[in-house]
Amino acid sequence: MENAILNLPADQEQMVWLIDFHGFNMSHLSVKVTKETADVLQNHYPERLGLAILYDPPKFFEPFWKVRWHLRGKKKILNLREAI
């Protein structure tokens, strides 16, 4: 994350994250790692996310993203499965 921030143009503060879930399944899910990652991103980089693009997200993410969509705002998260 720090390297990505250092490589941003001087007038740019936010990033676009492309998250590729192709081949992802429940066996890849670690609650501990997920919580730690969310904690670091929320507490240390809260304004860095300009847009998150989810490529091929698994079906079991849908309830989470629907709740997140309403709480966070529709500008931040794009599910490519729904966009295409």
XYZ file of N, CA, C and O in Angstrom:
336
model
N 0.831 -1.178 0.000
C 0.000 0.000 0.000
C 0.878 1.245 0.000
O 0.601 2.193 -0.738
N 1.892 1.239 0.817
C 2.778 2.408 0.875
C 3.455 2.662 -0.472
O 3.592 3.806 -0.886
N 3.871 1.600 -1.159
C 4.489 1.771 -2.476
C 3.492 2.348 -3.480
O 3.849 3.191 -4.304
N 2.260 1.883 -3.404
C 1.229 2.408 -4.305
C 1.007 3.898 -4.038
O 0.882 4.696 -4.970
N 0.977 4.282 -2.779
C 0.785 5.696 -2.424
C 1.957 6.528 -2.925
O 1.776 7.617 -3.473
N 3.170 6.020 -2.742
C 4.365 6.751 -3.199
C 4.377 6.947 -4.711
O 4.953 7.913 -5.207
N 3.751 6.033 -5.452
C 3.745 6.106 -6.910
C 2.561 6.882 -7.489
O 2.451 7.012 -8.707
N 1.689 7.380 -6.626
C 0.570 8.193 -7.108
C 1.092 9.535 -7.610
O 2.051 10.089 -7.058
N 0.463 10.084 -8.642
C 0.823 11.451 -9.062
C 0.592 12.422 -7.898
O -0.246 12.172 -7.024
N 1.315 13.507 -7.892
C 1.259 14.467 -6.783
C -0.151 14.981 -6.497
O -0.496 15.243 -5.352
N -0.980 15.110 -7.527
C -2.324 15.657 -7.344
C -3.396 14.584 -7.141
O -4.582 14.889 -7.142
N -2.999 13.340 -6.953
C -3.956 12.243 -6.801
C -3.803 11.598 -5.426
O -2.702 11.265 -5.016
N -4.927 11.437 -4.718
C -4.889 10.858 -3.383
C -5.614 9.524 -3.292
O -5.406 8.774 -2.344
N -6.467 9.218 -4.253
C -7.246 7.990 -4.196
C -6.818 7.014 -5.275
O -6.213 7.399 -6.272
N -7.159 5.728 -5.053
C -6.798 4.655 -5.972
C -8.032 3.873 -6.388
O -9.040 3.878 -5.694
N -7.912 3.185 -7.518
C -8.915 2.223 -7.965
C -8.350 0.846 -7.662
O -7.211 0.550 -8.012
N -9.123 0.027 -6.988
C -8.694 -1.333 -6.657
C -9.477 -2.307 -7.522
O -10.703 -2.310 -7.517
N -8.784 -3.142 -8.260
C -9.402 -4.218 -9.036
C -9.138 -5.512 -8.282
O -7.990 -5.918 -8.119
N -10.201 -6.128 -7.796
C -10.085 -7.355 -7.008
C -10.620 -8.502 -7.846
O -11.807 -8.564 -8.156
N -9.731 -9.410 -8.237
C -10.071 -10.536 -9.100
C -10.382 -11.756 -8.240
O -9.504 -12.306 -7.593
N -11.640 -12.165 -8.235
C -12.074 -13.308 -7.447
C -12.173 -14.593 -8.271
O -12.674 -15.600 -7.782
N -11.704 -14.565 -9.511
C -11.793 -15.759 -10.354
C -11.117 -16.946 -9.655
O -9.969 -16.859 -9.245
N -11.845 -18.030 -9.491
C -11.317 -19.230 -8.843
C -11.395 -19.194 -7.326
O -11.008 -20.149 -6.654
N -11.903 -18.105 -6.763
C -12.007 -17.976 -5.310
C -13.156 -18.826 -4.798
O -14.220 -18.883 -5.398
N -12.963 -19.499 -3.658
C -14.048 -20.239 -3.009
C -13.890 -20.150 -1.494
O -12.951 -19.532 -0.994
N -14.787 -20.776 -0.762
C -14.797 -20.687 0.702
C -13.493 -21.175 1.330
O -13.106 -20.698 2.392
N -12.798 -22.102 0.697
C -11.556 -22.603 1.284
C -10.455 -21.542 1.291
O -9.487 -21.650 2.035
N -10.616 -20.491 0.489
C -9.635 -19.409 0.452
C -9.910 -18.337 1.504
O -9.086 -17.443 1.689
N -11.051 -18.423 2.158
C -11.486 -17.377 3.076
C -10.871 -17.565 4.462
O -10.977 -18.625 5.053
N -10.236 -16.528 4.958
C -9.692 -16.509 6.312
C -10.324 -15.333 7.043
O -10.066 -14.176 6.701
N -11.130 -15.616 8.043
C -11.801 -14.554 8.790
C -10.766 -13.666 9.472
O -10.884 -12.442 9.474
N -9.732 -14.271 10.029
C -8.695 -13.501 10.725
C -8.002 -12.524 9.777
O -7.864 -11.338 10.084
N -7.574 -13.004 8.625
C -6.893 -12.138 7.652
C -7.843 -11.060 7.132
O -7.454 -9.900 6.972
N -9.090 -11.423 6.897
C -10.083 -10.454 6.423
C -10.272 -9.339 7.437
O -10.280 -8.154 7.084
N -10.427 -9.690 8.712
C -10.602 -8.680 9.762
C -9.369 -7.791 9.896
O -9.484 -6.578 10.027
N -8.183 -8.396 9.858
C -6.950 -7.616 9.982
C -6.772 -6.663 8.799
O -6.377 -5.512 8.977
N -7.074 -7.134 7.606
C -6.962 -6.296 6.416
C -7.953 -5.139 6.489
O -7.598 -3.980 6.229
N -9.192 -5.430 6.850
C -10.210 -4.379 6.977
C -9.805 -3.362 8.031
O -9.972 -2.152 7.830
N -9.249 -3.822 9.138
C -8.815 -2.923 10.204
C -7.719 -1.972 9.714
O -7.779 -0.761 9.932
N -6.717 -2.511 9.029
C -5.621 -1.678 8.523
C -6.145 -0.662 7.512
O -5.827 0.529 7.591
N -6.970 -1.120 6.575
C -7.478 -0.215 5.539
C -8.375 0.873 6.127
O -8.273 2.039 5.755
N -9.251 0.503 7.051
C -10.187 1.468 7.618
C -9.513 2.449 8.569
O -9.855 3.623 8.611
N -8.544 1.970 9.348
C -7.933 2.819 10.364
C -6.704 3.591 9.884
O -6.341 4.585 10.501
N -6.065 3.132 8.816
C -4.844 3.786 8.375
C -4.945 4.401 6.971
O -4.146 5.272 6.634
N -5.891 3.948 6.178
C -6.047 4.446 4.803
C -7.516 4.694 4.461
O -7.981 4.300 3.401
N -8.259 5.369 5.316
C -9.712 5.455 5.099
C -10.148 6.210 3.847
O -11.208 5.928 3.311
N -9.372 7.142 3.367
C -9.787 7.948 2.215
C -9.055 7.584 0.926
O -9.179 8.276 -0.067
N -8.298 6.505 0.913
C -7.509 6.142 -0.260
C -8.311 5.434 -1.346
O -7.936 5.443 -2.501
N -9.429 4.815 -0.979
C -10.221 4.080 -1.958
C -11.094 5.024 -2.770
O -11.981 5.678 -2.237
N -10.821 5.101 -4.062
C -11.665 5.889 -4.950
C -12.774 5.029 -5.526
O -13.920 5.430 -5.609
N -12.413 3.792 -5.893
C -13.361 2.854 -6.484
C -12.823 1.447 -6.316
O -11.630 1.213 -6.503
N -13.675 0.516 -5.949
C -13.307 -0.898 -5.893
C -14.093 -1.619 -6.978
O -15.314 -1.504 -7.053
N -13.397 -2.338 -7.836
C -14.021 -3.112 -8.895
C -13.865 -4.585 -8.550
O -12.740 -5.070 -8.377
N -14.975 -5.286 -8.407
C -14.956 -6.706 -8.067
C -15.162 -7.508 -9.342
O -16.208 -7.415 -9.973
N -14.163 -8.285 -9.704
C -14.255 -9.118 -10.898
C -14.589 -10.542 -10.494
O -13.869 -11.157 -9.718
N -15.704 -11.049 -10.983
C -16.146 -12.417 -10.743
C -16.268 -12.765 -9.257
O -15.746 -13.783 -8.811
N -16.969 -11.923 -8.466
C -17.103 -12.237 -7.044
C -17.996 -13.456 -6.836
O -18.953 -13.660 -7.577
N -17.690 -14.274 -5.836
C -18.508 -15.463 -5.558
C -19.916 -15.069 -5.099
O -20.124 -13.994 -4.537
N -20.866 -15.948 -5.326
C -22.265 -15.694 -4.954
C -22.431 -15.423 -3.462
O -23.295 -14.653 -3.067
N -21.591 -16.081 -2.618
C -21.776 -15.903 -1.179
C -21.384 -14.501 -0.703
O -21.638 -14.135 0.427
N -20.824 -13.661 -1.559
C -20.520 -12.271 -1.219
C -21.732 -11.355 -1.402
O -21.744 -10.255 -0.869
N -22.714 -11.791 -2.165
C -23.836 -10.911 -2.524
C -24.532 -10.251 -1.340
O -24.748 -9.039 -1.374
N -24.914 -10.985 -0.286
C -25.578 -10.299 0.834
C -24.695 -9.226 1.469
O -25.166 -8.140 1.794
N -23.408 -9.511 1.614
C -22.483 -8.535 2.179
C -22.434 -7.277 1.325
O -22.514 -6.157 1.822
N -22.299 -7.441 0.004
C -22.164 -6.288 -0.872
C -23.457 -5.487 -0.956
O -23.420 -4.274 -1.093
N -24.599 -6.154 -0.849
C -25.862 -5.409 -0.873
C -25.985 -4.516 0.353
O -26.399 -3.365 0.245
N -25.591 -5.034 1.510
C -25.615 -4.219 2.726
C -24.573 -3.118 2.629
O -24.852 -1.951 2.904
N -23.389 -3.459 2.210
C -22.285 -2.498 2.080
C -22.651 -1.393 1.083
O -22.340 -0.234 1.290
N -23.309 -1.784 -0.008
C -23.732 -0.839 -1.051
C -24.602 0.261 -0.449
O -24.413 1.433 -0.712
N -25.548 -0.118 0.399
C -26.471 0.846 0.976
C -25.814 1.693 2.072
O -26.143 2.854 2.231
N -24.880 1.100 2.818
C -24.240 1.830 3.904
C -23.137 2.766 3.420
O -22.965 3.848 3.946
N -22.383 2.347 2.435
C -21.185 3.083 2.006
C -21.470 4.064 0.880
O -20.836 5.092 0.782
N -22.347 3.741 0.015
C -22.600 4.618 -1.123
C -22.330 3.887 -2.422
O -21.444 3.071 -2.523
N -23.124 4.187 -3.402
C -23.081 3.459 -4.665
C -21.902 3.851 -5.552
O -21.644 3.195 -6.526
N -21.186 4.901 -5.240
C -20.082 5.342 -6.075
C -18.815 4.518 -5.872
O -17.959 4.507 -6.720
N -18.666 3.861 -4.750
C -17.389 3.260 -4.385
C -17.187 1.840 -4.887
O -16.071 1.422 -5.095
N -18.244 1.047 -5.032
C -18.093 -0.388 -5.318
C -18.808 -0.738 -6.613
O -19.974 -0.412 -6.805
N -18.108 -1.409 -7.504
C -18.685 -1.839 -8.763
C -18.505 -3.345 -8.886
O -17.396 -3.846 -8.845
N -19.611 -4.050 -8.983
C -19.574 -5.499 -9.178
C -19.692 -5.729 -10.673
O -20.726 -5.452 -11.271
N -18.632 -6.202 -11.302
C -18.646 -6.347 -12.754
C -19.685 -7.348 -13.234
O -20.181 -7.244 -14.336
N -20.025 -8.332 -12.429
C -21.059 -9.296 -12.813
C -22.384 -8.576 -13.046
O -23.129 -8.880 -13.956
N -22.686 -7.600 -12.206
C -23.937 -6.858 -12.337
C -23.831 -5.749 -13.385
O -24.813 -5.352 -13.978
N -22.639 -5.258 -13.628
C -22.455 -4.133 -14.549
C -22.489 -4.553 -16.012
O -22.811 -3.761 -16.871
N -22.142 -5.797 -16.291
C -22.047 -6.252 -17.686
C -23.396 -6.700 -18.194
O -24.194 -7.243 -17.579
